[in-house]
Amino acid sequence: MTRHYTIRQAKPSDAPRLSAIRPIIDGETEFMDREKGEAFITPEGFRTIIQTDEETPNHLFLVAETDGEIVGFSRCEGSPLKRSAHRVEFGVCLLKAHWGNGIGRKLLEQSLQWADAQQIRKVTLTVLADNRKAIKLYEQYGFKTEGLLVDDKRLSDGTYHDTLIKGRIQTSHLPPG
């Protein structure tokens, strides 16, 4: 069943829902960096992140809503350092019940459109090497593998998995010559 959804910029009033769904998302899949409940962010913590992202030109925090409920989110986080200010790191979280509806794709698309409009040259991300569906999506949007971290993640079953470092360079932002 295809659901209708909206992608919009996060606002401080979203913080309680974000705090509630993040541990659920973490517990639904082994593809996230955290296990359920790890690195918990309180509503106040999310409010701080959202306010910082609103005030920082190379940060973006998007939420996905369906039926008035937040079901996922993505962030692009840049660096305050001049030597790294040309790039941001992208991450996305989505409740499993909403996978397959194009929401993750739309969060990625809007993040890349924002990055291009902000003249951000490079978007990076990490993804488990066996997350084939996500890798295929990222490659459709121009992400290339830049590195491999061997045995980078130890999952709850005790197995080790590799992580790919992927990047997308927007060549239209290159200086002439």
Coordinates of N, CA and C in Angstrom, one line a residue:
M1 N 0.8 -1.2 0.0 CA 0.0 0.0 0.0 C 0.9 1.2 0.0
T2 N 0.7 2.1 -1.0 CA 1.4 3.3 -1.1 C 0.8 4.4 -0.1
R3 N 1.7 5.0 0.7 CA 1.2 6.0 1.6 C 1.6 7.4 1.1
H4 N 0.8 8.3 1.4 CA 1.2 9.7 1.1 C 2.0 10.3 2.2
Y5 N 3.0 11.0 1.9 CA 3.9 11.5 2.9 C 4.4 12.9 2.5
T6 N 4.9 13.6 3.5 CA 5.5 14.9 3.3 C 6.9 14.9 3.9
I7 N 7.8 15.6 3.2 CA 9.1 15.8 3.6 C 9.2 17.3 3.9
R8 N 9.7 17.7 5.1 CA 9.8 19.1 5.5 C 11.0 19.2 6.5
Q9 N 11.4 20.5 6.7 CA 12.5 20.7 7.6 C 12.0 20.5 9.1
A10 N 12.8 19.9 9.9 CA 12.5 19.6 11.3 C 12.3 20.9 12.0
K11 N 11.4 20.9 13.0 CA 11.2 22.0 13.9 C 11.3 21.6 15.4
P12 N 11.6 22.5 16.3 CA 11.8 22.1 17.7 C 10.6 21.2 18.2
S13 N 9.4 21.5 17.8 CA 8.2 20.8 18.3 C 8.2 19.3 17.9
D14 N 9.1 18.9 16.9 CA 9.2 17.5 16.5 C 10.1 16.7 17.5
A15 N 10.8 17.4 18.4 CA 11.8 16.7 19.2 C 11.2 15.5 20.0
P16 N 10.0 15.6 20.6 CA 9.5 14.4 21.4 C 9.3 13.2 20.5
R17 N 8.7 13.4 19.3 CA 8.5 12.2 18.4 C 9.8 11.7 17.9
L18 N 10.8 12.5 17.6 CA 12.0 12.0 17.1 C 12.7 11.2 18.2
S19 N 12.7 11.7 19.4 CA 13.3 11.0 20.5 C 12.6 9.6 20.7
A20 N 11.3 9.5 20.5 CA 10.6 8.3 20.6 C 10.8 7.3 19.5
I21 N 10.9 7.7 18.3 CA 11.1 6.8 17.1 C 12.5 6.3 16.9
R22 N 13.5 7.1 17.2 CA 14.9 6.7 16.9 C 15.2 5.4 17.5
P23 N 14.9 5.1 18.8 CA 15.3 3.8 19.3 C 14.5 2.7 18.7
I24 N 13.3 3.0 18.3 CA 12.5 1.9 17.6 C 13.1 1.6 16.3
I25 N 13.5 2.6 15.5 CA 14.2 2.4 14.2 C 15.5 1.6 14.4
D26 N 16.3 2.0 15.4 CA 17.5 1.3 15.7 C 17.3 -0.2 16.0
G27 N 16.2 -0.5 16.7 CA 15.9 -1.9 17.0 C 15.3 -2.7 15.9
E28 N 14.9 -2.1 14.8 CA 14.2 -2.8 13.7 C 15.1 -3.4 12.7
T29 N 16.4 -2.9 12.7 CA 17.3 -3.4 11.6 C 18.7 -3.4 12.1
E30 N 19.5 -4.2 11.6 CA 20.9 -4.3 11.9 C 21.7 -3.3 11.0
F31 N 21.0 -2.6 10.1 CA 21.7 -1.6 9.3 C 22.1 -0.3 9.9
M32 N 21.5 0.0 11.1 CA 21.8 1.2 11.8 C 23.1 1.1 12.6
D33 N 23.7 2.2 13.0 CA 25.0 2.2 13.7 C 24.8 1.7 15.2
R34 N 23.6 1.9 15.7 CA 23.3 1.7 17.1 C 22.3 0.5 17.3
E35 N 22.4 -0.1 18.5 CA 21.4 -1.1 18.9 C 20.3 -0.3 19.6
K36 N 19.2 -0.9 19.7 CA 18.0 -0.2 20.4 C 18.4 0.4 21.7
G37 N 18.2 1.7 21.9 CA 18.4 2.3 23.2 C 19.8 2.9 23.4
E38 N 20.7 2.5 22.5 CA 22.1 3.1 22.6 C 22.1 4.6 22.1
A39 N 23.0 5.3 22.8 CA 23.1 6.7 22.4 C 21.8 7.5 22.3
F40 N 20.9 7.2 23.3 CA 19.6 7.8 23.4 C 19.7 9.3 23.4
I41 N 18.8 9.9 22.6 CA 18.8 11.4 22.6 C 17.4 11.8 23.1
T42 N 17.4 12.6 24.2 CA 16.2 13.1 24.8 C 15.5 14.1 23.9
P43 N 14.2 14.4 24.2 CA 13.6 15.4 23.4 C 14.4 16.8 23.5
E44 N 14.9 17.1 24.6 CA 15.7 18.3 24.7 C 17.0 18.2 23.9
G45 N 17.6 17.1 23.8 CA 18.7 16.9 22.9 C 18.4 17.1 21.5
F46 N 17.2 16.5 21.1 CA 16.8 16.7 19.7 C 16.5 18.2 19.4
R47 N 15.9 18.9 20.4 CA 15.6 20.3 20.2 C 16.9 21.1 20.0
T48 N 17.9 20.8 20.7 CA 19.2 21.4 20.5 C 19.8 21.1 19.2
I49 N 19.7 19.9 18.7 CA 20.2 19.5 17.4 C 19.5 20.3 16.3
I50 N 18.2 20.3 16.4 CA 17.3 21.0 15.4 C 17.7 22.5 15.4
Q51 N 17.8 23.1 16.6 CA 18.1 24.6 16.6 C 19.5 24.8 16.0
T52 N 20.5 24.0 16.4 CA 21.8 24.1 15.8 C 21.8 24.0 14.3
D53 N 21.0 23.0 13.8 CA 20.9 22.8 12.3 C 20.2 24.0 11.6
E54 N 19.2 24.6 12.3 CA 18.6 25.8 11.7 C 19.5 26.9 11.6
E55 N 20.5 27.0 12.5 CA 21.4 28.2 12.6 C 22.7 28.0 11.8
T56 N 23.0 26.7 11.3 CA 24.2 26.4 10.7 C 24.0 26.2 9.2
P57 N 24.6 27.0 8.4 CA 24.3 26.9 6.9 C 24.6 25.6 6.3
N58 N 25.6 24.8 6.8 CA 25.9 23.6 6.1 C 25.4 22.4 6.9
H59 N 24.2 22.6 7.6 CA 23.5 21.5 8.2 C 22.0 21.5 7.7
L60 N 21.4 20.3 7.6 CA 20.0 20.2 7.2 C 19.4 19.0 8.0
F61 N 18.2 19.3 8.5 CA 17.5 18.2 9.3 C 16.1 18.2 8.7
L62 N 15.8 17.0 8.0 CA 14.5 16.8 7.4 C 13.7 15.7 8.1
V63 N 12.4 15.9 8.2 CA 11.6 14.8 8.7 C 10.6 14.4 7.6
A64 N 10.2 13.1 7.7 CA 9.1 12.5 6.8 C 7.9 12.3 7.7
E65 N 6.8 12.8 7.2 CA 5.5 12.6 7.9 C 4.5 11.9 7.0
T66 N 3.7 11.0 7.6 CA 2.6 10.4 6.9 C 1.4 10.4 7.9
D67 N 0.3 10.7 7.5 CA -0.9 10.8 8.4 C -0.6 11.7 9.6
G68 N 0.2 12.7 9.5 CA 0.5 13.6 10.6 C 1.5 13.1 11.6
E69 N 2.1 12.0 11.3 CA 3.1 11.4 12.2 C 4.4 11.3 11.6
I70 N 5.5 11.7 12.3 CA 6.8 11.5 11.8 C 7.2 10.1 11.8
V71 N 7.7 9.6 10.6 CA 8.0 8.2 10.4 C 9.5 8.0 10.1
G72 N 10.2 9.1 9.9 CA 11.6 9.0 9.6 C 12.2 10.4 9.5
F73 N 13.5 10.4 9.4 CA 14.2 11.7 9.2 C 15.6 11.5 8.6
S74 N 16.2 12.5 8.2 CA 17.5 12.5 7.6 C 18.3 13.8 8.1
R75 N 19.6 13.7 8.1 CA 20.4 14.9 8.4 C 21.6 14.9 7.5
C76 N 22.0 16.2 7.2 CA 23.2 16.5 6.6 C 24.0 17.3 7.6
E77 N 25.2 16.9 7.9 CA 25.9 17.6 8.9 C 27.3 18.0 8.3
G78 N 27.5 19.3 8.3 CA 28.8 19.8 7.8 C 29.8 20.1 8.9
S79 N 31.0 20.5 8.6 CA 32.0 20.8 9.5 C 32.2 22.3 9.6
P80 N 32.5 22.8 10.8 CA 32.9 24.3 10.9 C 34.3 24.6 10.4
L81 N 35.1 23.5 10.1 CA 36.4 23.7 9.7 C 36.5 24.1 8.2
K82 N 37.3 25.1 7.9 CA 37.3 25.6 6.5 C 37.8 24.5 5.5
R83 N 38.7 23.7 5.9 CA 39.2 22.7 5.0 C 38.1 21.6 4.7
S84 N 37.1 21.5 5.5 CA 36.1 20.5 5.4 C 34.7 21.1 5.1
A85 N 34.6 22.4 5.0 CA 33.3 23.1 4.8 C 32.6 22.8 3.5
H86 N 33.3 22.2 2.6 CA 32.8 21.9 1.2 C 32.0 20.6 1.2
R87 N 31.9 19.9 2.4 CA 31.3 18.6 2.4 C 30.4 18.4 3.6
V88 N 29.4 17.5 3.4 CA 28.5 17.2 4.5 C 28.4 15.7 4.6
E89 N 28.0 15.2 5.8 CA 27.7 13.7 5.9 C 26.2 13.5 6.0
F90 N 25.7 12.6 5.2 CA 24.3 12.3 5.1 C 24.0 11.0 5.9
G91 N 22.8 11.0 6.6 CA 22.3 9.9 7.3 C 20.8 9.9 7.3
V92 N 20.2 8.7 7.3 CA 18.8 8.6 7.2 C 18.3 7.5 8.1
C93 N 17.1 7.7 8.7 CA 16.4 6.7 9.6 C 15.0 6.7 9.2
L94 N 14.4 5.5 9.1 CA 13.0 5.3 8.7 C 12.4 4.1 9.3
L95 N 11.2 4.3 9.9 CA 10.5 3.1 10.5 C 10.3 2.0 9.5
K96 N 10.5 0.8 9.9 CA 10.5 -0.3 8.9 C 9.1 -0.5 8.2
A97 N 8.0 -0.1 8.9 CA 6.7 -0.2 8.4 C 6.5 0.7 7.2
H98 N 7.4 1.7 7.0 CA 7.3 2.6 5.9 C 8.4 2.4 4.8
W99 N 9.2 1.4 4.9 CA 10.1 1.0 3.9 C 9.4 0.7 2.6
G100 N 10.0 0.9 1.5 CA 9.4 0.5 0.2 C 8.4 1.5 -0.4
N101 N 8.2 2.7 0.3 CA 7.3 3.7 -0.2 C 8.0 4.9 -0.8
G102 N 9.3 4.8 -1.0 CA 10.0 5.9 -1.6 C 10.3 7.1 -0.7
I103 N 10.1 6.9 0.6 CA 10.4 8.0 1.6 C 11.9 8.2 1.7
G104 N 12.6 7.1 1.9 CA 14.1 7.2 2.0 C 14.7 7.9 0.8
R105 N 14.2 7.5 -0.4 CA 14.6 8.1 -1.7 C 14.3 9.6 -1.7
K106 N 13.1 10.0 -1.2 CA 12.8 11.4 -1.3 C 13.6 12.2 -0.3
L107 N 13.9 11.6 0.9 CA 14.8 12.3 1.9 C 16.1 12.5 1.3
L108 N 16.7 11.5 0.6 CA 18.0 11.6 -0.1 C 17.9 12.7 -1.2
E109 N 16.9 12.6 -2.1 CA 16.8 13.6 -3.2 C 16.7 15.0 -2.6
Q110 N 15.9 15.3 -1.6 CA 15.8 16.6 -1.1 C 17.1 17.1 -0.5
S111 N 17.8 16.2 0.2 CA 19.0 16.5 0.8 C 20.1 16.9 -0.3
L112 N 20.1 16.1 -1.4 CA 21.0 16.4 -2.5 C 20.7 17.7 -3.2
Q113 N 19.4 18.0 -3.3 CA 19.0 19.3 -3.9 C 19.4 20.4 -3.1
W114 N 19.2 20.3 -1.8 CA 19.7 21.3 -0.8 C 21.2 21.5 -0.9
A115 N 21.9 20.4 -0.9 CA 23.4 20.4 -1.0 C 23.8 21.2 -2.2
D116 N 23.2 20.8 -3.4 CA 23.6 21.5 -4.6 C 23.3 23.0 -4.5
A117 N 22.1 23.4 -4.0 CA 21.7 24.8 -3.9 C 22.6 25.5 -2.9
Q118 N 23.2 24.8 -2.0 CA 24.1 25.5 -1.0 C 25.6 25.5 -1.5
Q119 N 25.8 25.0 -2.7 CA 27.1 24.9 -3.3 C 28.0 24.0 -2.5
I120 N 27.4 22.9 -1.9 CA 28.2 21.9 -1.2 C 28.7 20.9 -2.2
R121 N 30.0 20.8 -2.3 CA 30.7 20.0 -3.3 C 30.5 18.5 -3.1
K122 N 30.6 18.1 -1.8 CA 30.6 16.6 -1.6 C 29.6 16.2 -0.5
V123 N 28.9 15.1 -0.7 CA 28.1 14.5 0.3 C 28.6 13.1 0.5
T124 N 28.9 12.8 1.8 CA 29.4 11.5 2.1 C 28.4 10.7 3.0
L125 N 28.6 9.4 3.1 CA 27.8 8.5 3.9 C 28.5 7.2 4.2
T126 N 28.1 6.5 5.2 CA 28.6 5.1 5.4 C 27.4 4.2 5.3
V127 N 27.6 3.0 4.9 CA 26.5 2.0 4.7 C 27.2 0.6 4.9
L128 N 26.5 -0.3 5.6 CA 27.0 -1.7 5.7 C 27.1 -2.3 4.3
A129 N 28.2 -3.0 4.1 CA 28.5 -3.5 2.8 C 27.5 -4.5 2.3
D130 N 26.7 -5.1 3.2 CA 25.7 -6.1 2.8 C 24.3 -5.4 2.7
N131 N 24.2 -4.1 2.8 CA 22.9 -3.5 2.6 C 22.7 -3.1 1.2
R132 N 22.5 -4.1 0.4 CA 22.5 -4.0 -1.1 C 21.4 -3.0 -1.6
K133 N 20.3 -3.0 -1.0 CA 19.2 -2.1 -1.4 C 19.6 -0.6 -1.3
A134 N 20.2 -0.3 -0.1 CA 20.6 1.1 0.1 C 21.8 1.4 -0.8
I135 N 22.7 0.5 -1.0 CA 23.9 0.8 -1.9 C 23.4 1.1 -3.3
K136 N 22.4 0.3 -3.8 CA 21.9 0.5 -5.1 C 21.3 1.9 -5.3
L137 N 20.5 2.2 -4.2 CA 19.9 3.6 -4.3 C 20.9 4.7 -4.3
Y138 N 21.9 4.6 -3.4 CA 22.9 5.6 -3.4 C 23.7 5.7 -4.7
E139 N 24.0 4.6 -5.3 CA 24.7 4.6 -6.6 C 23.9 5.2 -7.7
Q140 N 22.5 5.1 -7.6 CA 21.6 5.7 -8.6 C 21.8 7.2 -8.6
Y141 N 22.2 7.7 -7.4 CA 22.3 9.2 -7.3 C 23.8 9.7 -7.3
G142 N 24.6 8.8 -7.9 CA 26.0 9.2 -8.2 C 27.0 9.0 -7.1
F143 N 26.6 8.2 -6.0 CA 27.6 7.9 -5.0 C 28.5 6.8 -5.4
K144 N 29.8 7.0 -5.1 CA 30.8 6.0 -5.5 C 31.5 5.5 -4.2
T145 N 32.0 4.3 -4.2 CA 32.7 3.8 -3.1 C 34.0 4.4 -3.0
E146 N 34.4 5.0 -1.8 CA 35.6 5.6 -1.6 C 36.5 4.8 -0.6
G147 N 35.9 3.9 0.1 CA 36.7 3.2 1.0 C 35.9 2.0 1.6
L148 N 36.6 1.1 2.3 CA 36.1 -0.1 2.9 C 36.7 -0.2 4.3
L149 N 35.8 -0.3 5.3 CA 36.3 -0.5 6.7 C 35.9 -1.9 7.0
V150 N 37.0 -2.8 7.1 CA 36.8 -4.2 7.3 C 36.5 -4.5 8.7
D151 N 35.5 -5.4 8.9 CA 35.0 -5.8 10.2 C 34.7 -4.6 11.1
D152 N 34.1 -3.6 10.5 CA 33.8 -2.3 11.2 C 32.7 -2.4 12.2
K153 N 31.7 -3.2 12.0 CA 30.5 -3.3 12.9 C 30.4 -4.7 13.4
R154 N 30.2 -4.8 14.7 CA 29.8 -6.1 15.3 C 28.4 -6.1 15.6
L155 N 27.6 -6.9 15.0 CA 26.2 -6.9 15.2 C 25.8 -7.7 16.4
S156 N 24.5 -7.7 16.8 CA 24.1 -8.3 18.0 C 24.2 -9.8 18.0
D157 N 24.3 -10.4 16.8 CA 24.6 -11.9 16.8 C 26.0 -12.2 16.9
G158 N 26.9 -11.2 17.0 CA 28.3 -11.4 17.2 C 29.1 -11.4 15.9
T159 N 28.4 -11.3 14.7 CA 29.1 -11.3 13.4 C 29.7 -10.0 13.1
Y160 N 30.8 -9.9 12.4 CA 31.4 -8.7 12.0 C 31.0 -8.4 10.5
H161 N 30.8 -7.1 10.3 CA 30.5 -6.7 8.9 C 31.3 -5.5 8.5
D162 N 31.5 -5.4 7.2 CA 32.3 -4.3 6.6 C 31.4 -3.1 6.3
T163 N 31.9 -2.0 6.4 CA 31.2 -0.7 6.1 C 31.9 -0.1 4.9
L164 N 31.0 0.4 4.0 CA 31.5 1.2 2.8 C 31.4 2.6 3.1
I165 N 32.4 3.4 2.7 CA 32.4 4.8 2.7 C 32.1 5.2 1.3
K166 N 31.0 6.0 1.1 CA 30.6 6.4 -0.2 C 30.5 7.9 -0.3
G167 N 30.8 8.5 -1.4 CA 30.7 9.9 -1.6 C 30.2 10.3 -3.0
R168 N 29.6 11.4 -3.0 CA 29.1 12.0 -4.3 C 29.6 13.4 -4.4
I169 N 30.4 13.6 -5.5 CA 31.0 14.9 -5.7 C 30.2 15.6 -6.8
Q170 N 29.7 16.8 -6.5 CA 29.0 17.7 -7.5 C 30.0 18.4 -8.3
T171 N 30.4 18.0 -9.4 CA 31.4 18.6 -10.2 C 31.1 19.9 -10.8
S172 N 29.8 20.3 -10.8 CA 29.5 21.7 -11.2 C 30.0 22.7 -10.3
H173 N 30.4 22.3 -9.0 CA 30.9 23.2 -8.1 C 32.4 23.4 -8.1
L174 N 33.1 22.7 -9.1 CA 34.5 22.8 -9.2 C 34.9 24.2 -9.8
P175 N 36.0 24.8 -9.3 CA 36.4 26.1 -9.8 C 36.9 25.9 -11.3
P176 N 36.7 27.0 -12.1 CA 37.1 26.8 -13.5 C 38.7 26.6 -13.6
G177 N 39.1 25.9 -14.7 CA 40.5 25.7 -14.9 C 40.9 24.4 -14.5

